[in-house]
Amino acid sequence: MKEWTLFLDRDGVINDRIIGGYVQKWSEFVFLDGVLECLPILARKFNRIVIVTNQQGIAKGLMSVNDLNKVHAEMLDVINQHGGRIDQVYFCAEHERENPPCRKPNTGMAIQAKLDFPDIDFDRAIMVGDSITDIEFGIRMNMKTILIETKPDIDKVKLAAIQDKIDYSFPSLYLFAQHLNNIL
């Protein structure tokens, strides 16, 4: 599995999603149960682990890029302290109405990851996310897709339309990590 790359969404996969809001500072960031325990397992199994996250709270003026970078620095520090590893964090700060190339489901963050890490092979990559746009992002790049079922406000009609393209669903990143050997 060491030739595989793991793409992770952030909110709803690594940390608690703030419904209708954004994690604007470190004190609002709460790791989901089991995440710190499973990231070391994933670090041993994957060549690359990257986070790809839409963060339009910046475009809305609710936080700055510097605020987001501080949250990510703290997050990475805690993950490293627990034996985990994230090789890079990519984010899209633009508003969804602008439909920028970097905003999932568009593939700009995946393309940037490939530029930064030329060894990434999207046929040997997994996208793990809690939203339809995460799954569509993975599909567009020919990745395996994993839906983490933590988003209570997911659009059930849109989900039904792509259900057959979701490779696996799990209630948490921790359970995905526990079943990884059965997936690959």
JSON list of C-alpha atoms in Angstrom, two decimals:
[
{"chain": "A", "resi": 1, "resn": "MET", "atom": "CA", "xyz": [0.00, 0.00, 0.00]},
{"chain": "A", "resi": 2, "resn": "LYS", "atom": "CA", "xyz": [2.99, 2.31, 0.35]},
{"chain": "A", "resi": 3, "resn": "GLU", "atom": "CA", "xyz": [2.59, 3.52, -3.24]},
{"chain": "A", "resi": 4, "resn": "TRP", "atom": "CA", "xyz": [-0.91, 4.83, -2.41]},
{"chain": "A", "resi": 5, "resn": "THR", "atom": "CA", "xyz": [-1.87, 8.43, -1.55]},
{"chain": "A", "resi": 6, "resn": "LEU", "atom": "CA", "xyz": [-4.59, 9.36, 0.91]},
{"chain": "A", "resi": 7, "resn": "PHE", "atom": "CA", "xyz": [-6.55, 12.57, 0.35]},
{"chain": "A", "resi": 8, "resn": "LEU", "atom": "CA", "xyz": [-8.54, 13.70, 3.39]},
{"chain": "A", "resi": 9, "resn": "ASP", "atom": "CA", "xyz": [-11.17, 16.38, 3.76]},
{"chain": "A", "resi": 10, "resn": "ARG", "atom": "CA", "xyz": [-10.82, 18.23, 7.06]},
{"chain": "A", "resi": 11, "resn": "ASP", "atom": "CA", "xyz": [-14.15, 19.33, 8.57]},
{"chain": "A", "resi": 12, "resn": "GLY", "atom": "CA", "xyz": [-16.31, 16.31, 9.36]},
{"chain": "A", "resi": 13, "resn": "VAL", "atom": "CA", "xyz": [-13.44, 13.85, 8.78]},
{"chain": "A", "resi": 14, "resn": "ILE", "atom": "CA", "xyz": [-10.62, 15.04, 11.04]},
{"chain": "A", "resi": 15, "resn": "ASN", "atom": "CA", "xyz": [-12.44, 17.56, 13.21]},
{"chain": "A", "resi": 16, "resn": "ASP", "atom": "CA", "xyz": [-15.98, 18.38, 14.24]},
{"chain": "A", "resi": 17, "resn": "ARG", "atom": "CA", "xyz": [-17.83, 20.31, 11.54]},
{"chain": "A", "resi": 18, "resn": "ILE", "atom": "CA", "xyz": [-19.46, 23.50, 12.77]},
{"chain": "A", "resi": 19, "resn": "ILE", "atom": "CA", "xyz": [-22.87, 23.33, 11.10]},
{"chain": "A", "resi": 20, "resn": "GLY", "atom": "CA", "xyz": [-23.56, 26.66, 9.40]},
{"chain": "A", "resi": 21, "resn": "GLY", "atom": "CA", "xyz": [-20.18, 28.04, 10.49]},
{"chain": "A", "resi": 22, "resn": "TYR", "atom": "CA", "xyz": [-16.43, 27.69, 10.29]},
{"chain": "A", "resi": 23, "resn": "VAL", "atom": "CA", "xyz": [-13.54, 26.79, 12.56]},
{"chain": "A", "resi": 24, "resn": "GLN", "atom": "CA", "xyz": [-12.04, 30.26, 12.82]},
{"chain": "A", "resi": 25, "resn": "LYS", "atom": "CA", "xyz": [-9.50, 29.70, 15.59]},
{"chain": "A", "resi": 26, "resn": "TRP", "atom": "CA", "xyz": [-7.74, 26.83, 17.31]},
{"chain": "A", "resi": 27, "resn": "SER", "atom": "CA", "xyz": [-10.03, 26.90, 20.36]},
{"chain": "A", "resi": 28, "resn": "GLU", "atom": "CA", "xyz": [-12.92, 25.90, 18.05]},
{"chain": "A", "resi": 29, "resn": "PHE", "atom": "CA", "xyz": [-11.06, 22.93, 16.55]},
{"chain": "A", "resi": 30, "resn": "VAL", "atom": "CA", "xyz": [-12.11, 19.58, 18.06]},
{"chain": "A", "resi": 31, "resn": "PHE", "atom": "CA", "xyz": [-10.64, 16.31, 16.76]},
{"chain": "A", "resi": 32, "resn": "LEU", "atom": "CA", "xyz": [-13.27, 13.67, 16.05]},
{"chain": "A", "resi": 33, "resn": "ASP", "atom": "CA", "xyz": [-13.13, 10.52, 18.18]},
{"chain": "A", "resi": 34, "resn": "GLY", "atom": "CA", "xyz": [-10.45, 8.09, 17.06]},
{"chain": "A", "resi": 35, "resn": "VAL", "atom": "CA", "xyz": [-8.71, 10.42, 14.59]},
{"chain": "A", "resi": 36, "resn": "LEU", "atom": "CA", "xyz": [-5.52, 10.87, 16.60]},
{"chain": "A", "resi": 37, "resn": "GLU", "atom": "CA", "xyz": [-5.40, 7.11, 17.19]},
{"chain": "A", "resi": 38, "resn": "CYS", "atom": "CA", "xyz": [-5.86, 6.15, 13.54]},
{"chain": "A", "resi": 39, "resn": "LEU", "atom": "CA", "xyz": [-3.58, 8.69, 11.85]},
{"chain": "A", "resi": 40, "resn": "PRO", "atom": "CA", "xyz": [-0.39, 6.82, 12.90]},
{"chain": "A", "resi": 41, "resn": "ILE", "atom": "CA", "xyz": [-1.87, 3.66, 11.34]},
{"chain": "A", "resi": 42, "resn": "LEU", "atom": "CA", "xyz": [-2.61, 5.54, 8.12]},
{"chain": "A", "resi": 43, "resn": "ALA", "atom": "CA", "xyz": [0.86, 7.14, 8.16]},
{"chain": "A", "resi": 44, "resn": "ARG", "atom": "CA", "xyz": [2.45, 3.69, 8.11]},
{"chain": "A", "resi": 45, "resn": "LYS", "atom": "CA", "xyz": [0.26, 2.49, 5.24]},
{"chain": "A", "resi": 46, "resn": "PHE", "atom": "CA", "xyz": [0.29, 5.46, 2.83]},
{"chain": "A", "resi": 47, "resn": "ASN", "atom": "CA", "xyz": [3.18, 7.05, 0.98]},
{"chain": "A", "resi": 48, "resn": "ARG", "atom": "CA", "xyz": [1.49, 10.45, 1.05]},
{"chain": "A", "resi": 49, "resn": "ILE", "atom": "CA", "xyz": [-1.31, 11.90, 3.16]},
{"chain": "A", "resi": 50, "resn": "VAL", "atom": "CA", "xyz": [-2.70, 15.29, 2.18]},
{"chain": "A", "resi": 51, "resn": "ILE", "atom": "CA", "xyz": [-5.63, 17.35, 3.37]},
{"chain": "A", "resi": 52, "resn": "VAL", "atom": "CA", "xyz": [-7.81, 19.11, 0.78]},
{"chain": "A", "resi": 53, "resn": "THR", "atom": "CA", "xyz": [-10.28, 21.51, 2.34]},
{"chain": "A", "resi": 54, "resn": "ASN", "atom": "CA", "xyz": [-12.66, 24.21, 1.12]},
{"chain": "A", "resi": 55, "resn": "GLN", "atom": "CA", "xyz": [-12.40, 27.21, 3.45]},
{"chain": "A", "resi": 56, "resn": "GLN", "atom": "CA", "xyz": [-14.67, 29.92, 2.08]},
{"chain": "A", "resi": 57, "resn": "GLY", "atom": "CA", "xyz": [-14.89, 31.53, 5.52]},
{"chain": "A", "resi": 58, "resn": "ILE", "atom": "CA", "xyz": [-11.84, 33.48, 4.34]},
{"chain": "A", "resi": 59, "resn": "ALA", "atom": "CA", "xyz": [-13.70, 34.84, 1.29]},
{"chain": "A", "resi": 60, "resn": "LYS", "atom": "CA", "xyz": [-16.61, 35.74, 3.56]},
{"chain": "A", "resi": 61, "resn": "GLY", "atom": "CA", "xyz": [-14.27, 37.80, 5.75]},
{"chain": "A", "resi": 62, "resn": "LEU", "atom": "CA", "xyz": [-14.81, 35.63, 8.83]},
{"chain": "A", "resi": 63, "resn": "MET", "atom": "CA", "xyz": [-11.14, 34.77, 9.16]},
{"chain": "A", "resi": 64, "resn": "SER", "atom": "CA", "xyz": [-7.85, 35.44, 7.43]},
{"chain": "A", "resi": 65, "resn": "VAL", "atom": "CA", "xyz": [-5.41, 33.11, 5.70]},
{"chain": "A", "resi": 66, "resn": "ASN", "atom": "CA", "xyz": [-3.14, 33.73, 8.69]},
{"chain": "A", "resi": 67, "resn": "ASP", "atom": "CA", "xyz": [-5.91, 32.58, 11.06]},
{"chain": "A", "resi": 68, "resn": "LEU", "atom": "CA", "xyz": [-6.37, 29.39, 9.02]},
{"chain": "A", "resi": 69, "resn": "ASN", "atom": "CA", "xyz": [-2.61, 28.77, 8.88]},
{"chain": "A", "resi": 70, "resn": "LYS", "atom": "CA", "xyz": [-2.46, 29.03, 12.69]},
{"chain": "A", "resi": 71, "resn": "VAL", "atom": "CA", "xyz": [-5.25, 26.45, 13.04]},
{"chain": "A", "resi": 72, "resn": "HIS", "atom": "CA", "xyz": [-3.47, 24.12, 10.62]},
{"chain": "A", "resi": 73, "resn": "ALA", "atom": "CA", "xyz": [-0.10, 24.57, 12.36]},
{"chain": "A", "resi": 74, "resn": "GLU", "atom": "CA", "xyz": [-1.66, 23.61, 15.71]},
{"chain": "A", "resi": 75, "resn": "MET", "atom": "CA", "xyz": [-3.54, 20.69, 14.12]},
{"chain": "A", "resi": 76, "resn": "LEU", "atom": "CA", "xyz": [-0.35, 19.34, 12.50]},
{"chain": "A", "resi": 77, "resn": "ASP", "atom": "CA", "xyz": [1.59, 19.74, 15.74]},
{"chain": "A", "resi": 78, "resn": "VAL", "atom": "CA", "xyz": [-0.96, 17.66, 17.68]},
{"chain": "A", "resi": 79, "resn": "ILE", "atom": "CA", "xyz": [-1.11, 15.03, 14.91]},
{"chain": "A", "resi": 80, "resn": "ASN", "atom": "CA", "xyz": [2.71, 14.77, 14.91]},
{"chain": "A", "resi": 81, "resn": "GLN", "atom": "CA", "xyz": [2.79, 14.51, 18.72]},
{"chain": "A", "resi": 82, "resn": "HIS", "atom": "CA", "xyz": [0.45, 11.51, 18.44]},
{"chain": "A", "resi": 83, "resn": "GLY", "atom": "CA", "xyz": [2.64, 9.76, 15.84]},
{"chain": "A", "resi": 84, "resn": "GLY", "atom": "CA", "xyz": [0.57, 10.74, 12.80]},
{"chain": "A", "resi": 85, "resn": "ARG", "atom": "CA", "xyz": [1.67, 12.51, 9.65]},
{"chain": "A", "resi": 86, "resn": "ILE", "atom": "CA", "xyz": [0.14, 14.91, 7.15]},
{"chain": "A", "resi": 87, "resn": "ASP", "atom": "CA", "xyz": [2.45, 15.73, 4.26]},
{"chain": "A", "resi": 88, "resn": "GLN", "atom": "CA", "xyz": [0.63, 18.86, 3.09]},
{"chain": "A", "resi": 89, "resn": "VAL", "atom": "CA", "xyz": [-2.54, 20.83, 3.68]},
{"chain": "A", "resi": 90, "resn": "TYR", "atom": "CA", "xyz": [-4.23, 22.41, 0.65]},
{"chain": "A", "resi": 91, "resn": "PHE", "atom": "CA", "xyz": [-7.11, 24.81, 1.03]},
{"chain": "A", "resi": 92, "resn": "CYS", "atom": "CA", "xyz": [-9.33, 26.86, -1.22]},
{"chain": "A", "resi": 93, "resn": "ALA", "atom": "CA", "xyz": [-10.21, 30.24, 0.28]},
{"chain": "A", "resi": 94, "resn": "GLU", "atom": "CA", "xyz": [-12.47, 31.41, -2.56]},
{"chain": "A", "resi": 95, "resn": "HIS", "atom": "CA", "xyz": [-16.25, 31.64, -2.33]},
{"chain": "A", "resi": 96, "resn": "GLU", "atom": "CA", "xyz": [-18.28, 28.82, -3.87]},
{"chain": "A", "resi": 97, "resn": "ARG", "atom": "CA", "xyz": [-20.22, 31.23, -6.11]},
{"chain": "A", "resi": 98, "resn": "GLU", "atom": "CA", "xyz": [-16.96, 32.01, -7.94]},
{"chain": "A", "resi": 99, "resn": "ASN", "atom": "CA", "xyz": [-16.52, 28.30, -8.80]},
{"chain": "A", "resi": 100, "resn": "PRO", "atom": "CA", "xyz": [-12.70, 28.57, -8.65]},
{"chain": "A", "resi": 101, "resn": "PRO", "atom": "CA", "xyz": [-10.53, 25.70, -9.93]},
{"chain": "A", "resi": 102, "resn": "CYS", "atom": "CA", "xyz": [-9.29, 24.99, -6.41]},
{"chain": "A", "resi": 103, "resn": "ARG", "atom": "CA", "xyz": [-12.72, 24.51, -4.83]},
{"chain": "A", "resi": 104, "resn": "LYS", "atom": "CA", "xyz": [-13.93, 20.92, -4.57]},
{"chain": "A", "resi": 105, "resn": "PRO", "atom": "CA", "xyz": [-15.45, 19.28, -6.53]},
{"chain": "A", "resi": 106, "resn": "ASN", "atom": "CA", "xyz": [-13.08, 21.04, -8.96]},
{"chain": "A", "resi": 107, "resn": "THR", "atom": "CA", "xyz": [-9.69, 19.40, -9.03]},
{"chain": "A", "resi": 108, "resn": "GLY", "atom": "CA", "xyz": [-7.22, 22.25, -8.52]},
{"chain": "A", "resi": 109, "resn": "MET", "atom": "CA", "xyz": [-6.01, 21.01, -5.12]},
{"chain": "A", "resi": 110, "resn": "ALA", "atom": "CA", "xyz": [-5.36, 17.51, -6.53]},
{"chain": "A", "resi": 111, "resn": "ILE", "atom": "CA", "xyz": [-3.44, 18.97, -9.45]},
{"chain": "A", "resi": 112, "resn": "GLN", "atom": "CA", "xyz": [-1.38, 21.11, -7.06]},
{"chain": "A", "resi": 113, "resn": "ALA", "atom": "CA", "xyz": [-0.65, 18.03, -4.93]},
{"chain": "A", "resi": 114, "resn": "LYS", "atom": "CA", "xyz": [0.59, 16.20, -8.03]},
{"chain": "A", "resi": 115, "resn": "LEU", "atom": "CA", "xyz": [2.87, 19.15, -8.89]},
{"chain": "A", "resi": 116, "resn": "ASP", "atom": "CA", "xyz": [4.26, 19.14, -5.35]},
{"chain": "A", "resi": 117, "resn": "PHE", "atom": "CA", "xyz": [4.52, 15.34, -5.15]},
{"chain": "A", "resi": 118, "resn": "PRO", "atom": "CA", "xyz": [5.07, 13.95, -8.69]},
{"chain": "A", "resi": 119, "resn": "ASP", "atom": "CA", "xyz": [4.96, 10.38, -7.34]},
{"chain": "A", "resi": 120, "resn": "ILE", "atom": "CA", "xyz": [1.20, 10.67, -6.72]},
{"chain": "A", "resi": 121, "resn": "ASP", "atom": "CA", "xyz": [-0.75, 8.28, -8.94]},
{"chain": "A", "resi": 122, "resn": "PHE", "atom": "CA", "xyz": [-4.47, 9.08, -8.84]},
{"chain": "A", "resi": 123, "resn": "ASP", "atom": "CA", "xyz": [-5.28, 5.48, -9.81]},
{"chain": "A", "resi": 124, "resn": "ARG", "atom": "CA", "xyz": [-3.64, 4.58, -6.51]},
{"chain": "A", "resi": 125, "resn": "ALA", "atom": "CA", "xyz": [-5.30, 7.26, -4.40]},
{"chain": "A", "resi": 126, "resn": "ILE", "atom": "CA", "xyz": [-8.23, 7.39, -2.02]},
{"chain": "A", "resi": 127, "resn": "MET", "atom": "CA", "xyz": [-10.39, 10.43, -1.30]},
{"chain": "A", "resi": 128, "resn": "VAL", "atom": "CA", "xyz": [-12.03, 10.40, 2.13]},
{"chain": "A", "resi": 129, "resn": "GLY", "atom": "CA", "xyz": [-14.69, 13.02, 2.76]},
{"chain": "A", "resi": 130, "resn": "ASP", "atom": "CA", "xyz": [-18.05, 13.68, 4.33]},
{"chain": "A", "resi": 131, "resn": "SER", "atom": "CA", "xyz": [-19.70, 15.62, 1.51]},
{"chain": "A", "resi": 132, "resn": "ILE", "atom": "CA", "xyz": [-20.92, 15.08, -2.02]},
{"chain": "A", "resi": 133, "resn": "THR", "atom": "CA", "xyz": [-18.32, 17.53, -3.34]},
{"chain": "A", "resi": 134, "resn": "ASP", "atom": "CA", "xyz": [-15.57, 15.43, -1.74]},
{"chain": "A", "resi": 135, "resn": "ILE", "atom": "CA", "xyz": [-16.84, 12.32, -3.50]},
{"chain": "A", "resi": 136, "resn": "GLU", "atom": "CA", "xyz": [-17.22, 14.16, -6.83]},
{"chain": "A", "resi": 137, "resn": "PHE", "atom": "CA", "xyz": [-13.64, 15.46, -6.45]},
{"chain": "A", "resi": 138, "resn": "GLY", "atom": "CA", "xyz": [-12.38, 11.91, -5.99]},
{"chain": "A", "resi": 139, "resn": "ILE", "atom": "CA", "xyz": [-14.43, 10.60, -8.92]},
{"chain": "A", "resi": 140, "resn": "ARG", "atom": "CA", "xyz": [-13.10, 13.34, -11.23]},
{"chain": "A", "resi": 141, "resn": "MET", "atom": "CA", "xyz": [-9.54, 12.26, -10.40]},
{"chain": "A", "resi": 142, "resn": "ASN", "atom": "CA", "xyz": [-10.32, 8.53, -10.71]},
{"chain": "A", "resi": 143, "resn": "MET", "atom": "CA", "xyz": [-9.65, 7.90, -7.02]},
{"chain": "A", "resi": 144, "resn": "LYS", "atom": "CA", "xyz": [-11.34, 5.38, -4.78]},
{"chain": "A", "resi": 145, "resn": "THR", "atom": "CA", "xyz": [-13.95, 7.25, -2.75]},
{"chain": "A", "resi": 146, "resn": "ILE", "atom": "CA", "xyz": [-14.85, 6.86, 0.90]},
{"chain": "A", "resi": 147, "resn": "LEU", "atom": "CA", "xyz": [-17.81, 8.67, 2.44]},
{"chain": "A", "resi": 148, "resn": "ILE", "atom": "CA", "xyz": [-17.53, 9.41, 6.15]},
{"chain": "A", "resi": 149, "resn": "GLU", "atom": "CA", "xyz": [-21.10, 9.61, 7.43]},
{"chain": "A", "resi": 150, "resn": "THR", "atom": "CA", "xyz": [-20.80, 12.55, 9.83]},
{"chain": "A", "resi": 151, "resn": "LYS", "atom": "CA", "xyz": [-22.62, 15.28, 7.88]},
{"chain": "A", "resi": 152, "resn": "PRO", "atom": "CA", "xyz": [-26.18, 15.50, 9.20]},
{"chain": "A", "resi": 153, "resn": "ASP", "atom": "CA", "xyz": [-27.26, 18.06, 6.59]},
{"chain": "A", "resi": 154, "resn": "ILE", "atom": "CA", "xyz": [-26.08, 16.12, 3.51]},
{"chain": "A", "resi": 155, "resn": "ASP", "atom": "CA", "xyz": [-28.42, 16.48, 0.52]},
{"chain": "A", "resi": 156, "resn": "LYS", "atom": "CA", "xyz": [-30.09, 13.04, 0.33]},
{"chain": "A", "resi": 157, "resn": "VAL", "atom": "CA", "xyz": [-31.27, 13.52, -3.27]},
{"chain": "A", "resi": 158, "resn": "LYS", "atom": "CA", "xyz": [-27.78, 14.44, -4.53]},
{"chain": "A", "resi": 159, "resn": "LEU", "atom": "CA", "xyz": [-26.31, 11.63, -2.44]},
{"chain": "A", "resi": 160, "resn": "ALA", "atom": "CA", "xyz": [-28.67, 9.10, -4.04]},
{"chain": "A", "resi": 161, "resn": "ALA", "atom": "CA", "xyz": [-27.56, 10.30, -7.49]},
{"chain": "A", "resi": 162, "resn": "ILE", "atom": "CA", "xyz": [-23.90, 9.41, -6.79]},
{"chain": "A", "resi": 163, "resn": "GLN", "atom": "CA", "xyz": [-24.40, 6.54, -4.33]},
{"chain": "A", "resi": 164, "resn": "ASP", "atom": "CA", "xyz": [-23.23, 3.92, -6.84]},
{"chain": "A", "resi": 165, "resn": "LYS", "atom": "CA", "xyz": [-19.94, 5.81, -7.32]},
{"chain": "A", "resi": 166, "resn": "ILE", "atom": "CA", "xyz": [-19.04, 5.72, -3.61]},
{"chain": "A", "resi": 167, "resn": "ASP", "atom": "CA", "xyz": [-16.68, 2.80, -3.08]},
{"chain": "A", "resi": 168, "resn": "TYR", "atom": "CA", "xyz": [-17.22, 2.53, 0.69]},
{"chain": "A", "resi": 169, "resn": "SER", "atom": "CA", "xyz": [-18.97, 4.34, 3.54]},
{"chain": "A", "resi": 170, "resn": "PHE", "atom": "CA", "xyz": [-17.92, 4.41, 7.18]},
{"chain": "A", "resi": 171, "resn": "PRO", "atom": "CA", "xyz": [-19.19, 6.24, 10.27]},
{"chain": "A", "resi": 172, "resn": "SER", "atom": "CA", "xyz": [-15.68, 7.56, 11.04]},
{"chain": "A", "resi": 173, "resn": "LEU", "atom": "CA", "xyz": [-12.09, 7.86, 9.81]},
{"chain": "A", "resi": 174, "resn": "TYR", "atom": "CA", "xyz": [-11.14, 5.49, 12.61]},
{"chain": "A", "resi": 175, "resn": "LEU", "atom": "CA", "xyz": [-13.39, 2.71, 11.24]},
{"chain": "A", "resi": 176, "resn": "PHE", "atom": "CA", "xyz": [-12.08, 3.35, 7.72]},
{"chain": "A", "resi": 177, "resn": "ALA", "atom": "CA", "xyz": [-8.55, 2.83, 9.04]},
{"chain": "A", "resi": 178, "resn": "GLN", "atom": "CA", "xyz": [-9.61, -0.39, 10.78]},
{"chain": "A", "resi": 179, "resn": "HIS", "atom": "CA", "xyz": [-10.99, -1.79, 7.51]},
{"chain": "A", "resi": 180, "resn": "LEU", "atom": "CA", "xyz": [-8.28, -0.52, 5.19]},
{"chain": "A", "resi": 181, "resn": "ASN", "atom": "CA", "xyz": [-6.76, -3.94, 4.54]},
{"chain": "A", "resi": 182, "resn": "ASN", "atom": "CA", "xyz": [-10.12, -5.13, 3.20]},
{"chain": "A", "resi": 183, "resn": "ILE", "atom": "CA", "xyz": [-10.36, -2.15, 0.81]},
{"chain": "A", "resi": 184, "resn": "LEU", "atom": "CA", "xyz": [-7.00, -2.39, -0.95]}
]
